[in-house]
């Protein structure tokens, strides 16, 4: 195997076949590929994308197309739906609204279970199977549990999910139950559920599939690989993404570092991580030059990023330093108005995803992002994940939020006159 697991805190290395969630020192682990020996090129990835290869159906996946940079593994062992190959939209309406000439939206809500978590999960569950684990677990604000439940079911593994009671969106809870995961509603928030699942996995030898798992990060890197491939291997100026537990921010930084090292791109885009104002520990740390790791009690309508103590903090700091990145915060009002704009453009997303667009708009208004720069915002999850938040917005029923773009349903009598009156 051409990789090792390396601790990002102390540098200790572990062989690929070892089952462990973190280093003996408590630090997070990274998958380190030997990039110098990898026979990869733009042409190789383009050829796989453009050709249906019956010998290698796995290249149909937007994750496994980049397999050398993800996980060197035999094809027959891979658990794939397949995932990825999500669209890169360009909307004039949204570009104008954000104040840009070129805003692209990469829609990760088009993955098999409706969020980017599938890109990490195909790799995490494949690794669980390789290691011979029979059960997998995670704490989740919803999408991780939906994705893990689906991939575990595909692989024939049992799945245990820990969710904060009453704080996950309806569509996500439905998925976890439907895919057959044992679903435990923790009386507490995500951070409490996270602490609990870490202890459980350690005690019972269950494979932990939160984004502190380094193999999930490897899969999520392909969001960046794929979007840069879709732009003809030309890096954009900015990549803007919502930030919760900071797994994706970490994955994006790692992906960009590897693309530069491999010579697959010539320059680094800047990363902009967007947090909700009520769940902004990373933003607080950023404001202080990352001198301190901040923790908060999290509160936001964007449940997917309602996290007060992000697990991947040190990796994400590294990602921002590498890319001259920054963190910005937006209010729930801005998030829901941005969502209404994304939705009304015919694209649609869940609340946390809209934070990327709200953050883009704010950075343009501040003058940090220039009007002519090329920006890709990541839509992390599907519109149908959280119907309650969407409907409450349009009905004007969200406490503290004035819906600027409400589209209320109109009740009418069953007569033509009544219809004429409201049109
Ligand atoms: C998980 C998730 C996020 C947050 O990603 P992190 O890697 O935890 O920072 C954002 N949006 C959606 C829809 C998610 O499911
Ligand atoms: Zn260590």
PDB file of C-alpha atoms in Angstrom, residues 238 240 272 274 326-328 358-370:
ATOM      1  CA  UNK A 238     -12.372  31.386  -4.416  1.00  0.00           C
ATOM      2  CA  UNK A 240     -16.773  29.151  -0.507  1.00  0.00           C
ATOM      3  CA  UNK A 272     -13.746  30.913   2.538  1.00  0.00           C
ATOM      4  CA  UNK A 274     -18.900  30.298   6.305  1.00  0.00           C
ATOM      5  CA  UNK A 326     -10.716  33.131   5.799  1.00  0.00           C
ATOM      6  CA  UNK A 327     -13.833  32.576   7.888  1.00  0.00           C
ATOM      7  CA  UNK A 328     -16.959  34.685   7.693  1.00  0.00           C
ATOM      8  CA  UNK A 358     -24.940  34.269   1.908  1.00  0.00           C
ATOM      9  CA  UNK A 359     -21.245  34.294   2.836  1.00  0.00           C
ATOM     10  CA  UNK A 360     -20.221  34.937  -0.764  1.00  0.00           C
ATOM     11  CA  UNK A 361     -22.569  37.899  -0.975  1.00  0.00           C
ATOM     12  CA  UNK A 362     -21.273  39.319   2.271  1.00  0.00           C
ATOM     13  CA  UNK A 363     -17.624  38.963   1.185  1.00  0.00           C
ATOM     14  CA  UNK A 364     -18.431  40.765  -2.071  1.00  0.00           C
ATOM     15  CA  UNK A 365     -20.191  43.553  -0.175  1.00  0.00           C
ATOM     16  CA  UNK A 366     -17.165  43.906   2.114  1.00  0.00           C
ATOM     17  CA  UNK A 367     -14.898  44.123  -0.919  1.00  0.00           C
ATOM     18  CA  UNK A 368     -12.944  40.988   0.042  1.00  0.00           C
ATOM     19  CA  UNK A 369     -14.116  39.133  -3.052  1.00  0.00           C
ATOM     20  CA  UNK A 370     -13.856  41.311  -6.173  1.00  0.00           C
TER      21      UNK A 370
END
